[in-house]
Amino acid sequence: MTESHAVAVTGEPTLGGAYPVSAFAAHAVGAVGLALATLADESGSPAADGVSRGSEASEGASASGSVVVDGPLADAWFSAAVRPLQPLASPWDPVAGDYRTADGWIRLHTNAPHHREVALRVLGVQEPADRAAVAAAVEQWSGDVLETEVVIGGGCAAVMRSVEQWARHPQGIAVAAEPLVAVDVHEEGRPFPAGVLERPLAGVRVLDLTRVLAGPVATRVLALLGADVLRVDPPTWNEPSVAPDMTLGKRCTRLDTNDVEDRAELLALLAEADILVHGYRPGALDSMGLDTATRQRVRPGLVEVQIDAYGYSGPWAGRRGLDSLVQMSSGIAHLGMLHAAAETPVPLPVQALDHATGWFAAAAALRGVARARHTGAGSLSRLSLARTAFELQSLRDARLSSQTGSAAASAFATAPAPSDLPGRTIDTFWGETLVLDPPLSVAGVRIESFIAPRPLGSDEPAWQSDLDEAPPSRRTGAIADTSGRAVAALGAGRTLAWAVVSAALVWGLQGAVGLLGSLALGGAPQLYFWTQPEWLVGAAAQAAALAGVWYATSRRATVAPAVALTTLAAYAASVLITAAAGALRGGEPISGESVATVLVVSLSTGAALVALLVPGLLLFTRWFVGRVSGDQTLARAKYSRTDP
């Protein structure tokens, strides 16, 4: 029998302004509570979406599967759940912010160095830049033109539009037509970890490929419910100002998907994951070798959650964006300016789009888990900050339409935030740190984390259960997919080792072949492969060619043609250099005749066959890459993500 659930919200709202931010925070946190309650139901069917405030809390708390949101705590979590006692540096780059253009306002987001470089290059401002120089340059531009130029250049910018302008904009129209959570259900996969009532995600592995802030909020929620969350970042990525808050409950590692061995490691982690959460723009995972078909093949039944900035349809689908930019685009900052009678854009009091989207995404993941446990089907849930902004605008409009006069004027009135919020103090990398109590309670569910916040890149790229059972490092360079077939990957060091060993074996075996051939023909023993130095020089040339050509082709071609091209190129290099070395040793210039002589010797003795076969056979030994699929691609990755 399906059980209905309602959300009870306690406490007074503390976040307001032009929008009912507290109510929206409670709504987003409550969505996770409803999904949790549904997960506990035997049927796994959707729960009722009722939300109440105040006196109903005590009644709801006594019901089976009750969901209670602590309003002030939810508001606080939308600011920061983890608060080091020693203040952190500002997360904002000195030139990031709002600027007046020739015809309005624009926001430049320059926190990431490459985004700053793009903005300054478009504006023609030289480093060291300050806000005054940037402001003077921005004033010369039309907002729409500057926004377009920065975005085309790979930067982040957003013109301030009104709610009405956004509603008429092609992207605003497209986003309004999208659901808050778009779900695609896949065919059945392998069994999903069952969990337990108290810790519903116990045994569930979450691969976190997200950046500030929506995605990390979602995976933080999943960690609070018992999941093994492994966050993966590129080698140079850092976000020190928010890392304490966004790494609570997680382990954090680094992988460079420009490196083939690290890409194989990432694919191995995905093959063993149950949930994938990523904040990459649509199609961006394809360039990392993690296209949709690969994800479903490597991990059938995967529960996947994707978070984007501006949605999945319309002309801006895939545009880079962040909370502050979407607030400018969607009219939130403009309405805030009107509400406050201010002369500059006024954003929400917290980054509510990021945080709400994160909680909605966590709820979507839980719905996916319920589906996977009951039917075995995997799913892809898609959310966007722009669609969350539309949801906030709809909530505001609904609240105002139900009230008139003075009630409407004070519809979003707030109380002061509590001076003492419940939590516990722990020791972290950043010193003593306050971790707030969870803003949500669901009957029978334990919502807490046992893993302290940590800097990015602090951990091995492995799941916790593997670390408990295996040596500290598991970076082998080859992984197994669901069919038991290995997938190839070679780093630079192992590529060089393979090339040198291959060339040494070829040189040694060619000598053995020549010796045996001469003996079989009844002649005198021939040792020219071993005694004439030009053949050793040719072996060295073959080693260099093997390393260079394989490292280049294996990143751009599938395995079968990469092996063919590599061995042929290495053999050609060996022939040419052997001929050149022999000619020089004899005091003669290299000629077609000398090359032909080496070719005849190589082909007639079987040395050519050895040179072509040995490197390929050695490549596919267990020590290097094992068995591979001929259509496996090792294409070079290019980062392209929603977050900077």
XYZ file of C-alpha atoms in Angstrom:
644
model
C 0.000 0.000 0.000
C 1.325 3.467 -0.924
C 1.773 5.805 2.032
C 1.419 9.570 1.624
C 3.849 11.879 3.369
C 3.809 15.571 4.196
C 6.599 17.947 5.140
C 6.322 19.874 8.386
C 8.476 23.028 8.660
C 9.383 24.405 12.078
C 10.706 27.826 13.040
C 10.406 31.248 11.449
C 11.830 32.248 8.055
C 15.126 34.154 8.213
C 15.780 34.753 4.494
C 13.595 37.094 2.498
C 13.740 40.174 0.320
C 12.075 40.172 -3.065
C 11.652 36.396 -2.954
C 10.465 33.865 -0.322
C 13.938 32.368 0.029
C 13.263 30.640 3.347
C 10.150 28.959 2.005
C 12.087 27.881 -1.052
C 14.911 26.446 1.078
C 12.390 24.459 3.102
C 10.767 23.271 -0.127
C 14.103 22.013 -1.520
C 15.194 20.333 1.716
C 11.717 18.866 2.097
C 11.990 17.329 -1.372
C 14.847 15.175 -0.066
C 12.743 14.220 2.941
C 9.869 13.122 0.717
C 12.234 11.087 -1.461
C 13.679 9.464 1.658
C 10.233 8.588 2.921
C 9.391 7.121 -0.466
C 12.597 5.097 -0.397
C 11.434 3.591 2.895
C 8.084 2.556 1.444
C 7.843 -1.026 0.285
C 6.154 0.082 -2.923
C 8.649 2.847 -3.717
C 5.874 4.911 -5.309
C 5.958 8.723 -5.243
C 4.779 10.438 -2.071
C 2.376 13.314 -1.790
C 4.036 16.705 -2.097
C 2.416 18.531 0.803
C 4.296 21.229 2.739
C 3.099 22.740 6.003
C 4.596 25.057 8.590
C 4.405 25.508 12.323
C 1.920 23.630 14.493
C 1.731 20.598 12.202
C 5.328 19.723 12.997
C 4.615 17.942 16.260
C 1.798 15.944 14.740
C 3.931 15.016 11.729
C 6.844 14.005 13.922
C 4.854 11.200 15.451
C 3.803 9.693 12.109
C 5.593 6.801 10.495
C 7.928 8.134 7.827
C 7.393 11.729 8.980
C 9.439 14.497 7.376
C 10.363 17.564 9.407
C 12.428 20.514 8.147
C 14.035 22.872 10.650
C 13.465 26.185 8.849
C 16.269 28.275 10.425
C 18.741 25.418 9.980
C 17.718 25.001 6.333
C 18.349 28.717 5.836
C 21.748 28.354 7.505
C 22.697 25.376 5.325
C 21.902 27.528 2.273
C 24.712 29.781 3.495
C 27.233 27.285 4.928
C 26.824 24.081 6.892
C 30.520 23.888 7.782
C 31.990 27.001 9.370
C 35.681 27.201 10.339
C 36.157 29.361 13.428
C 39.040 31.107 11.662
C 37.506 33.034 8.745
C 38.490 32.008 5.225
C 39.550 34.298 2.417
C 36.849 35.737 0.181
C 35.850 33.396 -2.659
C 35.590 36.309 -5.087
C 38.275 37.486 -7.467
C 38.957 41.250 -6.993
C 37.516 42.182 -10.394
C 34.501 39.853 -10.274
C 31.182 41.591 -9.878
C 28.567 43.877 -11.404
C 29.502 46.710 -13.785
C 27.497 49.429 -15.489
C 27.533 49.160 -19.271
C 26.523 51.769 -21.855
C 22.944 50.484 -21.670
C 22.501 48.640 -18.366
C 24.363 46.224 -16.087
C 26.517 43.159 -16.597
C 28.131 40.706 -14.203
C 31.616 39.354 -14.890
C 32.562 36.101 -13.184
C 36.362 35.931 -12.959
C 37.046 33.606 -10.017
C 38.730 31.036 -12.270
C 42.018 32.325 -13.761
C 41.045 31.398 -17.322
C 37.712 33.227 -16.963
C 39.519 36.322 -15.703
C 41.976 36.172 -18.592
C 39.135 35.988 -21.140
C 37.238 38.941 -19.646
C 40.307 41.173 -19.503
C 41.379 40.223 -23.012
C 37.941 41.089 -24.444
C 37.932 44.392 -22.555
C 41.505 45.202 -23.559
C 42.578 45.652 -19.922
C 46.156 44.693 -19.070
C 47.300 42.993 -15.880
C 47.608 43.982 -13.128
C 43.951 44.953 -13.427
C 41.755 46.631 -10.819
C 38.045 47.337 -10.615
C 38.428 50.948 -11.702
C 40.178 49.972 -14.941
C 37.623 47.248 -15.649
C 34.695 49.588 -14.892
C 36.042 52.231 -17.265
C 36.386 49.651 -20.043
C 32.953 48.065 -19.453
C 31.198 51.453 -19.704
C 32.202 51.629 -23.360
C 30.342 48.456 -24.266
C 26.749 47.521 -24.943
C 25.832 44.812 -22.444
C 24.587 42.271 -24.986
C 27.685 42.674 -27.151
C 30.094 42.345 -24.223
C 28.226 39.312 -22.869
C 28.403 37.627 -26.269
C 32.111 38.347 -26.761
C 33.063 37.048 -23.311
C 30.990 33.889 -23.721
C 32.395 33.208 -27.202
C 35.893 33.632 -25.767
C 35.213 30.938 -23.160
C 34.503 33.248 -20.226
C 31.511 33.838 -17.949
C 29.280 36.925 -18.077
C 25.586 37.780 -17.839
C 23.618 40.915 -18.634
C 20.984 41.934 -16.084
C 17.528 41.327 -17.539
C 14.115 41.899 -16.029
C 11.728 39.048 -15.274
C 9.624 40.132 -18.253
C 12.623 40.283 -20.591
C 13.699 36.814 -19.545
C 10.180 35.465 -20.049
C 10.345 36.678 -23.677
C 13.943 35.559 -24.250
C 14.294 32.352 -26.323
C 16.237 30.692 -23.507
C 13.715 31.798 -20.891
C 10.932 30.317 -23.000
C 12.852 27.052 -23.423
C 13.608 26.728 -19.706
C 9.988 27.412 -18.723
C 8.926 24.466 -20.873
C 11.342 22.061 -19.154
C 10.359 20.085 -16.024
C 12.157 20.817 -12.777
C 13.661 17.327 -13.015
C 13.718 15.650 -16.435
C 14.036 11.870 -16.060
C 15.010 9.290 -18.678
C 14.720 5.660 -17.554
C 17.188 3.143 -18.972
C 16.975 -0.602 -19.347
C 17.621 -2.836 -16.379
C 21.135 -3.242 -15.042
C 22.878 -5.132 -12.305
C 21.417 -5.359 -8.754
C 21.531 -2.150 -6.741
C 22.874 -2.097 -3.138
C 19.972 -2.522 -0.730
C 20.989 -0.180 2.104
C 19.263 -0.235 5.482
C 16.424 1.866 6.896
C 18.697 3.785 9.275
C 21.312 4.474 6.571
C 19.414 4.173 3.261
C 22.524 4.656 1.097
C 24.848 2.331 3.031
C 26.957 0.418 0.512
C 26.078 2.826 -2.320
C 29.013 4.331 -4.229
C 28.655 7.885 -5.555
C 31.105 9.205 -8.149
C 31.150 12.994 -7.760
C 32.305 14.928 -10.845
C 31.088 18.343 -9.728
C 32.408 21.799 -8.811
C 31.019 24.733 -6.858
C 28.250 24.624 -5.723
C 25.062 22.810 -6.788
C 26.639 19.430 -7.523
C 28.737 19.311 -4.349
C 25.621 20.196 -2.326
C 23.818 17.207 -3.864
C 26.632 14.740 -3.149
C 27.029 16.130 0.380
C 23.403 15.204 1.044
C 23.999 11.685 -0.283
C 27.044 11.370 1.987
C 24.901 12.308 4.977
C 22.701 9.313 4.166
C 25.564 6.815 4.286
C 26.875 6.770 0.700
C 30.564 6.323 -0.099
C 31.120 9.571 -2.013
C 34.348 9.993 -3.976
C 34.899 13.432 -5.454
C 37.260 13.624 -8.455
C 38.926 16.902 -9.480
C 41.519 17.827 -12.134
C 45.122 18.193 -10.887
C 45.162 22.003 -10.628
C 41.570 22.729 -9.592
C 41.060 24.361 -6.193
C 38.224 26.127 -4.412
C 39.700 26.826 -0.960
C 36.980 29.188 0.199
C 34.198 26.600 -0.092
C 36.120 23.325 0.262
C 35.308 22.947 3.999
C 31.582 23.176 3.266
C 31.543 21.180 0.043
C 33.711 18.206 1.122
C 31.803 17.233 4.272
C 31.269 13.481 4.275
C 33.364 12.850 1.145
C 36.744 11.573 0.133
C 38.515 13.662 -2.500
C 40.977 12.600 -5.177
C 42.495 13.987 -8.372
C 42.700 12.490 -11.862
C 43.977 14.066 -15.053
C 41.847 12.869 -17.955
C 44.472 14.238 -20.348
C 46.526 11.271 -19.114
C 45.416 7.901 -20.495
C 46.202 6.021 -17.301
C 44.121 8.431 -15.236
C 41.289 8.176 -17.736
C 41.329 4.417 -17.317
C 41.236 4.937 -13.548
C 38.167 7.150 -13.901
C 36.450 4.563 -16.080
C 37.269 1.900 -13.496
C 35.678 4.000 -10.765
C 32.584 4.509 -12.910
C 32.310 0.759 -13.573
C 32.101 0.213 -9.806
C 29.853 3.202 -8.998
C 26.118 3.148 -8.347
C 25.370 6.873 -8.683
C 27.101 9.412 -10.916
C 26.585 13.125 -10.275
C 28.223 15.582 -12.651
C 28.057 19.284 -13.436
C 29.477 19.115 -16.939
C 27.753 20.873 -19.794
C 25.754 18.619 -22.163
C 28.105 16.516 -24.265
C 31.215 17.449 -22.299
C 31.687 13.942 -20.890
C 31.969 12.648 -24.463
C 35.373 14.313 -24.847
C 36.545 12.404 -21.772
C 35.565 9.049 -23.266
C 32.483 8.891 -21.009
C 29.746 9.310 -23.599
C 26.250 8.025 -22.838
C 26.767 4.673 -24.559
C 30.013 4.056 -22.666
C 28.465 4.984 -19.322
C 25.570 2.587 -19.842
C 27.825 -0.190 -21.128
C 30.401 0.092 -18.362
C 27.832 0.450 -15.574
C 24.371 -0.865 -16.590
C 21.648 0.418 -14.270
C 23.627 3.525 -13.278
C 21.648 6.215 -11.455
C 22.904 9.417 -13.039
C 22.198 13.039 -12.120
C 23.323 15.887 -14.372
C 23.293 19.565 -13.371
C 23.556 22.353 -15.926
C 23.385 26.136 -15.712
C 20.972 27.264 -18.429
C 19.017 24.103 -19.256
C 19.036 21.409 -21.904
C 17.113 23.062 -24.716
C 17.117 26.458 -26.377
C 19.981 28.526 -27.799
C 21.865 28.696 -24.498
C 21.800 24.981 -23.754
C 25.325 24.192 -22.613
C 26.349 27.796 -21.878
C 28.736 28.235 -18.970
C 27.005 29.657 -15.947
C 26.882 29.963 -12.196
C 24.318 31.002 -9.604
C 25.161 34.710 -9.651
C 25.019 34.818 -13.454
C 21.698 33.011 -13.698
C 20.259 35.439 -11.137
C 21.233 38.279 -13.479
C 19.890 36.585 -16.612
C 16.571 35.437 -15.157
C 15.484 38.758 -13.641
C 16.101 37.891 -9.990
C 18.791 40.561 -9.490
C 16.657 43.162 -11.312
C 13.583 42.435 -9.208
C 15.762 42.549 -6.098
C 16.984 46.003 -7.153
C 13.412 47.241 -7.628
C 12.272 45.733 -4.335
C 15.135 47.378 -2.423
C 14.830 50.660 -4.375
C 18.562 50.298 -5.050
C 20.685 51.668 -7.878
C 22.660 48.474 -8.431
C 21.634 44.828 -8.951
C 20.515 43.085 -5.752
C 20.946 39.302 -5.666
C 19.319 36.839 -3.288
C 20.711 36.875 0.271
C 22.319 33.462 -0.363
C 23.200 31.446 -3.460
C 19.792 29.835 -3.309
C 19.767 28.586 -6.899
C 22.894 26.524 -6.307
C 21.771 25.158 -2.967
C 18.177 24.451 -3.974
C 19.301 22.739 -7.172
C 21.671 20.618 -5.101
C 18.902 19.453 -2.774
C 16.548 18.833 -5.708
C 19.328 16.835 -7.392
C 19.842 14.737 -4.251
C 16.105 14.044 -4.179
C 16.271 13.009 -7.837
C 19.117 10.617 -7.023
C 17.073 9.070 -4.212
C 14.101 8.620 -6.574
C 16.485 6.929 -8.978
C 17.753 4.633 -6.221
C 14.178 3.655 -5.306
C 13.477 2.857 -8.959
C 16.694 0.860 -9.341
C 16.015 -1.179 -6.222
C 12.471 -2.057 -7.252
C 12.876 -2.520 -11.014
C 16.608 -2.705 -11.678
C 16.312 0.184 -14.135
C 18.938 2.905 -14.336
C 18.054 6.536 -14.982
C 19.317 9.963 -15.976
C 17.875 12.963 -14.115
C 18.657 16.433 -15.470
C 18.339 19.710 -13.581
C 19.479 23.280 -14.203
C 19.974 26.459 -12.217
C 17.797 28.364 -14.693
C 14.898 25.942 -14.200
C 15.322 26.251 -10.440
C 15.125 30.044 -10.866
C 11.835 29.569 -12.731
C 10.588 27.462 -9.800
C 11.514 30.225 -7.348
C 9.777 32.825 -9.497
C 6.669 30.632 -9.667
C 6.641 30.255 -5.887
C 6.898 34.020 -5.465
C 4.083 34.654 -7.922
C 1.855 32.060 -6.252
C 2.475 33.498 -2.790
C 1.706 37.045 -3.937
C -1.402 36.085 -5.919
C -2.910 34.524 -2.813
C -2.502 37.712 -0.751
C -3.515 41.331 -1.165
C -2.779 44.715 0.387
C -0.577 44.825 3.442
C -0.368 41.047 3.577
C 1.216 41.003 0.121
C 3.622 43.798 1.080
C 4.913 41.760 4.026
C 4.585 38.354 2.372
C 8.290 37.639 2.652
C 8.989 39.217 6.027
C 11.705 37.505 8.061
C 12.785 37.060 11.638
C 16.398 37.473 12.806
C 18.555 34.395 12.344
C 19.215 32.535 15.613
C 22.488 33.547 17.214
C 23.194 29.972 18.306
C 22.596 27.253 15.759
C 22.851 23.620 16.914
C 25.942 21.751 15.795
C 29.227 20.264 16.878
C 32.821 21.499 16.737
C 35.432 19.235 15.140
C 39.114 19.500 14.235
C 39.777 19.869 10.508
C 42.548 20.959 8.145
C 41.237 24.508 8.683
C 41.344 24.264 12.464
C 38.349 24.124 14.777
C 35.204 24.035 12.675
C 31.505 24.166 13.467
C 29.398 21.603 11.621
C 25.708 22.443 11.841
C 23.124 19.796 12.626
C 21.184 18.549 9.589
C 18.133 20.665 8.698
C 16.044 17.576 7.991
C 14.713 14.673 10.016
C 12.895 11.622 8.692
C 11.551 8.997 11.074
C 13.949 6.059 11.398
C 16.712 7.612 9.251
C 20.099 8.630 10.634
C 21.289 11.755 8.827
C 24.904 12.554 9.683
C 28.454 12.252 8.403
C 31.429 10.464 9.894
C 33.986 11.903 7.448
C 35.444 15.328 8.227
C 35.891 17.978 5.526
C 39.264 17.853 3.790
C 41.265 19.634 1.068
C 40.715 18.529 -2.507
C 42.994 15.705 -3.646
C 43.530 14.248 -0.167
C 42.674 10.633 -1.020
C 43.505 7.706 -3.302
C 41.298 7.189 -6.383
C 39.539 4.159 -4.899
C 36.291 3.242 -3.212
C 36.422 2.932 0.555
C 35.632 -0.789 0.589
C 38.487 -1.368 -1.875
C 40.878 0.585 0.335
C 39.836 -1.553 3.297
C 40.695 -4.717 1.374
C 43.571 -3.686 -0.935
C 47.060 -2.090 -0.770
C 47.157 1.721 -0.561
C 47.637 2.240 -4.293
C 45.522 0.530 -6.942
C 46.588 2.559 -9.982
C 47.379 -0.320 -12.345
C 46.831 1.279 -15.752
C 44.305 -1.364 -16.867
C 40.726 -1.889 -15.782
C 38.019 -4.493 -16.284
C 34.637 -3.676 -17.723
C 31.405 -5.540 -17.055
C 32.208 -8.257 -19.610
C 35.521 -9.069 -17.935
C 37.476 -7.669 -20.895
C 40.284 -5.288 -20.038
C 40.451 -1.761 -21.413
C 43.860 -0.425 -22.377
C 45.683 2.589 -21.037
C 49.387 3.411 -20.854
C 50.976 6.341 -19.096
C 54.177 7.970 -20.376
C 56.497 5.997 -18.098
C 55.017 2.634 -18.955
C 54.945 3.519 -22.658
C 58.696 4.190 -22.575
C 59.352 0.958 -20.684
C 57.318 -1.012 -23.236
C 59.198 0.584 -26.149
C 62.658 -0.105 -24.717
C 61.879 -3.709 -23.773
C 60.265 -4.300 -27.179
C 63.276 -2.976 -29.094
C 65.688 -5.009 -26.964
C 63.679 -8.182 -27.574
C 63.467 -7.471 -31.311
C 67.241 -6.974 -31.555
C 67.940 -10.126 -29.564
C 65.395 -12.279 -31.420
C 66.556 -11.011 -34.830
C 70.036 -12.229 -33.984
C 68.654 -15.603 -32.914
C 66.577 -15.892 -36.112
C 69.607 -15.039 -38.271
C 71.791 -17.565 -36.462
C 69.241 -20.378 -36.729
C 68.591 -19.573 -40.381
C 72.239 -19.744 -41.320
C 72.677 -23.040 -39.511
C 69.562 -24.497 -41.171
C 71.018 -23.670 -44.604
C 74.249 -25.483 -43.739
C 76.430 -22.397 -43.949
C 78.694 -20.695 -41.456
C 76.943 -19.193 -38.401
C 75.826 -15.615 -39.104
C 76.007 -13.143 -36.211
C 75.613 -9.869 -38.090
C 72.501 -8.762 -36.178
C 74.496 -8.881 -32.943
C 77.950 -7.904 -34.151
C 77.237 -5.070 -36.581
C 76.499 -1.851 -34.633
C 74.066 -0.453 -37.204
C 71.461 -3.039 -36.176
C 71.755 -1.923 -32.536
C 71.356 1.704 -33.655
C 68.267 0.636 -35.596
C 66.875 -1.002 -32.465
C 67.314 2.282 -30.584
C 65.489 4.105 -33.383
C 62.696 1.558 -33.169
C 62.346 2.143 -29.417
C 62.055 5.907 -29.921
C 59.496 5.471 -32.694
C 57.438 2.983 -30.694
C 57.203 5.337 -27.717
C 56.471 8.481 -29.696
C 54.027 7.098 -32.251
C 52.033 5.019 -29.740
C 51.746 7.871 -27.267
C 50.404 10.098 -30.070
C 48.126 7.686 -31.942
C 46.633 5.948 -28.899
C 45.118 9.284 -27.843
C 43.533 9.897 -31.226
C 42.681 6.495 -32.665
C 41.188 3.236 -31.472
C 43.534 0.482 -30.336
C 43.686 -1.647 -33.517
C 44.789 1.106 -35.937
C 47.028 2.643 -33.263
C 48.946 -0.635 -32.902
C 49.214 -1.041 -36.675
C 50.473 2.500 -37.233
C 52.908 2.278 -34.333
C 54.554 -1.001 -35.339
C 54.813 -0.014 -39.016
C 56.314 3.375 -38.158
C 58.776 1.767 -35.745
C 59.838 -0.811 -38.331
C 60.321 1.929 -40.952
C 62.430 3.957 -38.511
C 64.554 0.896 -37.739
C 65.191 0.170 -41.436
C 66.106 3.749 -42.294
C 68.406 4.308 -39.330
C 70.077 0.889 -39.776
C 70.762 1.699 -43.438
C 72.070 5.164 -42.548
C 74.319 3.836 -39.786
C 75.709 1.083 -42.071
C 76.408 3.552 -44.864
C 78.153 5.951 -42.527
C 80.245 3.132 -41.022
C 81.354 2.171 -44.530
C 82.179 5.770 -45.413
C 79.405 5.966 -48.009
C 76.357 8.259 -48.251
C 72.973 6.746 -47.544
C 71.204 5.675 -50.717
C 68.218 3.750 -51.964
C 70.544 0.808 -52.499
C 71.619 0.751 -48.832
C 67.978 0.918 -47.679
C 67.062 -1.870 -50.119
C 69.892 -4.015 -48.767
C 68.607 -3.695 -45.195
C 65.059 -4.483 -46.370
C 66.205 -7.626 -48.207
C 68.135 -8.874 -45.189
C 65.227 -8.092 -42.856
C 62.591 -9.724 -45.045
C 64.613 -12.760 -46.097
C 65.658 -13.700 -42.570
C 62.283 -13.125 -40.898
C 63.627 -10.171 -38.921
C 60.848 -7.948 -40.305
C 58.181 -10.279 -38.911
C 59.859 -10.177 -35.512
C 60.000 -6.363 -35.576
C 56.302 -6.109 -36.430
C 54.901 -8.793 -34.109
C 56.947 -8.570 -30.904
C 55.971 -5.016 -29.815
C 52.256 -5.716 -30.314
C 52.397 -9.045 -28.489
C 54.335 -7.508 -25.610
C 51.920 -4.570 -25.425
C 49.014 -6.869 -24.648
C 50.674 -8.691 -21.776
C 49.159 -8.303 -18.322
C 52.038 -6.117 -17.114
C 51.288 -3.454 -19.701
C 47.615 -3.317 -20.707
C 46.241 -6.866 -20.841
C 43.613 -7.799 -23.440
C 41.858 -4.915 -25.187
C 38.877 -4.221 -27.358
C 39.943 -3.142 -30.826
C 37.336 -0.355 -30.845
C 38.434 1.112 -27.512
C 39.245 4.784 -27.983
C 41.884 6.627 -25.994
C 41.016 10.099 -27.313
C 42.518 13.060 -25.514
C 40.145 14.762 -23.064
C 39.217 18.436 -23.040
C 37.591 19.903 -19.954
C 34.274 21.677 -20.564
C 32.032 22.093 -17.585
C 29.243 24.177 -16.124
C 31.281 25.210 -13.087
C 34.565 27.088 -13.667
